[in-house]
XYZ file of C-alpha atoms in Angstrom:
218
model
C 113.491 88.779 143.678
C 114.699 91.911 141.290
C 114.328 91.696 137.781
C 117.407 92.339 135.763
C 117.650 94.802 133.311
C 120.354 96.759 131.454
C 120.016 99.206 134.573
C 120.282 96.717 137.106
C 122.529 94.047 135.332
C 122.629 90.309 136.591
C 126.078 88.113 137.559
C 124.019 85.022 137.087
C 126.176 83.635 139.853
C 126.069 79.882 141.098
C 124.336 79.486 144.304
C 127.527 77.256 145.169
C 129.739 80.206 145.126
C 127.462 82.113 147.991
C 128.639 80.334 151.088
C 126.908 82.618 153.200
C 123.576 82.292 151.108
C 123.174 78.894 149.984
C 123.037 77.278 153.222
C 119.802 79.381 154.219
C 117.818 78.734 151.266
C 114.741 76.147 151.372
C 115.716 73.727 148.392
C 113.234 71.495 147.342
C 110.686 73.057 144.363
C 113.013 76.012 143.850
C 114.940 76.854 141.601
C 117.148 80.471 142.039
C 119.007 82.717 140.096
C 121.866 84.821 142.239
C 121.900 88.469 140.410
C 124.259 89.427 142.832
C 126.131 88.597 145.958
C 128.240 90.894 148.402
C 129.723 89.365 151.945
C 130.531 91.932 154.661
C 131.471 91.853 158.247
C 132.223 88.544 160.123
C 128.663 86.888 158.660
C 126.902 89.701 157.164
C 125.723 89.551 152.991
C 123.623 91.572 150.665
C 121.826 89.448 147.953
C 119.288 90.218 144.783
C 117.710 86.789 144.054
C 114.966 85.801 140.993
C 112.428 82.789 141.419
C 109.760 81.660 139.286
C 107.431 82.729 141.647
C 104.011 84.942 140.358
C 101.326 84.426 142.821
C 101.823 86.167 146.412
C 100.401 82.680 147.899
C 103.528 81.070 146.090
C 105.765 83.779 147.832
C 104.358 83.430 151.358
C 105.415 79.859 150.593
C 108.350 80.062 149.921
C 108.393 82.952 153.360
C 107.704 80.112 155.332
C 109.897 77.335 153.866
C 112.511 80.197 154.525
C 111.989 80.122 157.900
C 111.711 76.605 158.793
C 115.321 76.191 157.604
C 116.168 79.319 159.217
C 114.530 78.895 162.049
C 113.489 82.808 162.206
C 110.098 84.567 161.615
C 109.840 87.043 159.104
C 107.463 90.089 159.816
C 106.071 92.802 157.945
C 107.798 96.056 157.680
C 106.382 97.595 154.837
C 103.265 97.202 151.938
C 102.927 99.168 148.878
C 99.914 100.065 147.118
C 99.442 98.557 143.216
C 98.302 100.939 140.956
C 96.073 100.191 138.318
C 97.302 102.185 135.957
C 101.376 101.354 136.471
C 101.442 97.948 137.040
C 105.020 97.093 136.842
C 104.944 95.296 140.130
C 101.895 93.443 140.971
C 102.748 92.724 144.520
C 105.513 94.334 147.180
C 106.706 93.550 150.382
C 109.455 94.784 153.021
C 110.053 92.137 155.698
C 112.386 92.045 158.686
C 113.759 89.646 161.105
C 111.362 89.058 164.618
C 114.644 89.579 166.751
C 114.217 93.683 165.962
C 111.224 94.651 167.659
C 111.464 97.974 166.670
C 110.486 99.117 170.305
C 108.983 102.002 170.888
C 110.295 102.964 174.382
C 113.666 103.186 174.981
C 113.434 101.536 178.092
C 111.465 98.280 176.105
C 114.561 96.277 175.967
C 115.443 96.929 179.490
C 112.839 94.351 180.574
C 113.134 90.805 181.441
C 112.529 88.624 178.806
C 113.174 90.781 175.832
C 114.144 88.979 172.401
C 115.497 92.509 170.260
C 118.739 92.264 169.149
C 118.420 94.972 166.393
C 118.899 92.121 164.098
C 119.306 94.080 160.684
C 118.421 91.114 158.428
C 115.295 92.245 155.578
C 114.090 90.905 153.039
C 112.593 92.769 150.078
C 110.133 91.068 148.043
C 108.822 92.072 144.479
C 106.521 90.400 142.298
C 106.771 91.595 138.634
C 103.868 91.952 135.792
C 105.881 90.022 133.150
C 103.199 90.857 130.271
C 104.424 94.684 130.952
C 107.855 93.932 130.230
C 108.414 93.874 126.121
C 112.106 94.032 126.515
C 112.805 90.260 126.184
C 110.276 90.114 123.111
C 112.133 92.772 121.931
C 115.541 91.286 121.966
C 113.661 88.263 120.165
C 112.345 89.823 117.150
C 115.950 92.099 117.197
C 117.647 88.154 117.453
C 115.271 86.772 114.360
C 116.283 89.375 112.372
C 120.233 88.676 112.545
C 119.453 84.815 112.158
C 117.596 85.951 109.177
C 119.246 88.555 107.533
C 122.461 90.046 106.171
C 124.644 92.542 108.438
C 123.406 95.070 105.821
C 119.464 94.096 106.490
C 119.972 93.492 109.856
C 120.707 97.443 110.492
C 118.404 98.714 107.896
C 115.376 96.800 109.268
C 115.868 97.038 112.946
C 116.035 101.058 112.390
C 112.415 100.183 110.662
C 109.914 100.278 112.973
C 106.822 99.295 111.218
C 109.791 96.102 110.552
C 110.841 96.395 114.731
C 108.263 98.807 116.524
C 109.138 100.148 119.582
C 106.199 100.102 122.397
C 105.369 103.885 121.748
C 105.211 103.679 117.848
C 102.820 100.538 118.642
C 100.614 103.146 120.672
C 100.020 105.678 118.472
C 99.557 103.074 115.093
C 96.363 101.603 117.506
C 95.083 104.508 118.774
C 95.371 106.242 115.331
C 93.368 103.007 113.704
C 91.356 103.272 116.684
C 90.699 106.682 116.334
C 89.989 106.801 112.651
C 87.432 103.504 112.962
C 85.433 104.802 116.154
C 86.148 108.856 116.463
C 86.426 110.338 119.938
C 86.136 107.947 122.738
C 82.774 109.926 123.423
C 81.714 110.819 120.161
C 78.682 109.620 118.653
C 80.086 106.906 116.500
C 82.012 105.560 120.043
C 78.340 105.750 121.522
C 76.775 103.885 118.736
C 78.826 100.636 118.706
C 79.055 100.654 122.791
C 74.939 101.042 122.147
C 75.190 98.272 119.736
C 77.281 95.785 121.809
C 74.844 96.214 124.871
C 71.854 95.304 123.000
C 73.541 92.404 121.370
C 74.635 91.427 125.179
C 71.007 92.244 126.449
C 69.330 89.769 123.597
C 71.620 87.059 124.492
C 70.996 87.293 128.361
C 66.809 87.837 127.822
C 67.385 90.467 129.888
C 68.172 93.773 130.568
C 71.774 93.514 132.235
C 73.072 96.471 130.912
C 72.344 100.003 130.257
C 74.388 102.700 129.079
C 73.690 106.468 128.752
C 75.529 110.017 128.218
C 76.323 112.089 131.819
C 75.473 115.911 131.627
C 79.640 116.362 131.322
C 79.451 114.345 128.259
């Protein structure tokens, strides 16, 4: 569930080539994309897989399809926090096989009845923010440009950035316009048209649903 990138490159592989993997999978409403695929040992594998997968009920789905074929639980290991401010991955998850316990004691699998076998089988899950990813509508406009244009254009204009901006140039054209229209973000032309906006949304509501005012820091 990685996303490729020129960092972390995908083999596209067919799922018919992993005979350790394909096996394993639940089939039915998926459809997979095998990044990459290592065997080692007698049955062991490592394995990046994609899926069209975006909501985290979607991918506890799929969790649990995974282990009715397998016929193993899968338990949390690990949650990471989303920040609001870097949202490349909207959702994260570390999960391991129920036969490692992880005891705590080292006598725990002394006892009768125990079920660890310190199996080492995880499964990393990631769930990526697509609309923060511009490199794909990157390559596009970069791609309409060579359909479009001459070898000669093509190099000229995709060195041009208000022809092909990169993301940063796109920052500082808006916050520049931005700037220029509404000054500092607490100035008092900012102030005024946040002042204006809740007034129109007060008249519209008959009420007073919003207020807004200056702290003593400004």
């Amino acid at each position: 569930m990685e996303t490729c990138s020129t960092d972390n490159p995908c083999a596209n592989l067919q799922l018919e080539s992993c005979p350790r993997l394909e096996p394993i999978l639940p089939k039915l409403g998926y459809e997979y994309k095998v990044c990459s695929y290592e065997e080692h040992g007698t049955s062991g594998m490592d394995c990046t897989l994609r899926l069209c997968l975006t909501e985290k009920a979607d991918v506890f789905k799929w969790v649990k399809d995974l282990e009715d074929v397998t016929e193993t639980t899968w338990r949390t290991s690990k949650t990471y926090p989303v920040s609001q401010h870097k949202q490349k991955n909207v959702f994260r998850v570390d999960l391991h096989c129920h036969h490692n316990t992880r005891p705590k004691s080292s006598t725990a699998d002394l006892r009768k009845g125990s079920k660890n076998t310190r199996c080492l089988s995880t499964i990393y899950v990631k769930i990526k923010n697509a609309s923060t990813d511009s490199r794909g509508r990157t390559d596009t406009i970069k791609l309409i440009f060579q359909v479009s244009c001459t070898n000669e254009e093509y190099t000229r204009l995709s060195a041009d950035r208000s022809c092909c901006p990169d993301l940063q140039y796109c920052y500082r054209v808006f916050y520049h316009k931005f700037k220029t229209h509404y000054g500092d973000t607490g100035g008092e032309k900012m102030m005024l048209f946040l002042d204006n906006k809740v007034q129109d949304f007060n008249e519209k509501n008959n009420d007073e649903c919003v207020k807004i005012d200056t702290t003593s820091d400004g």
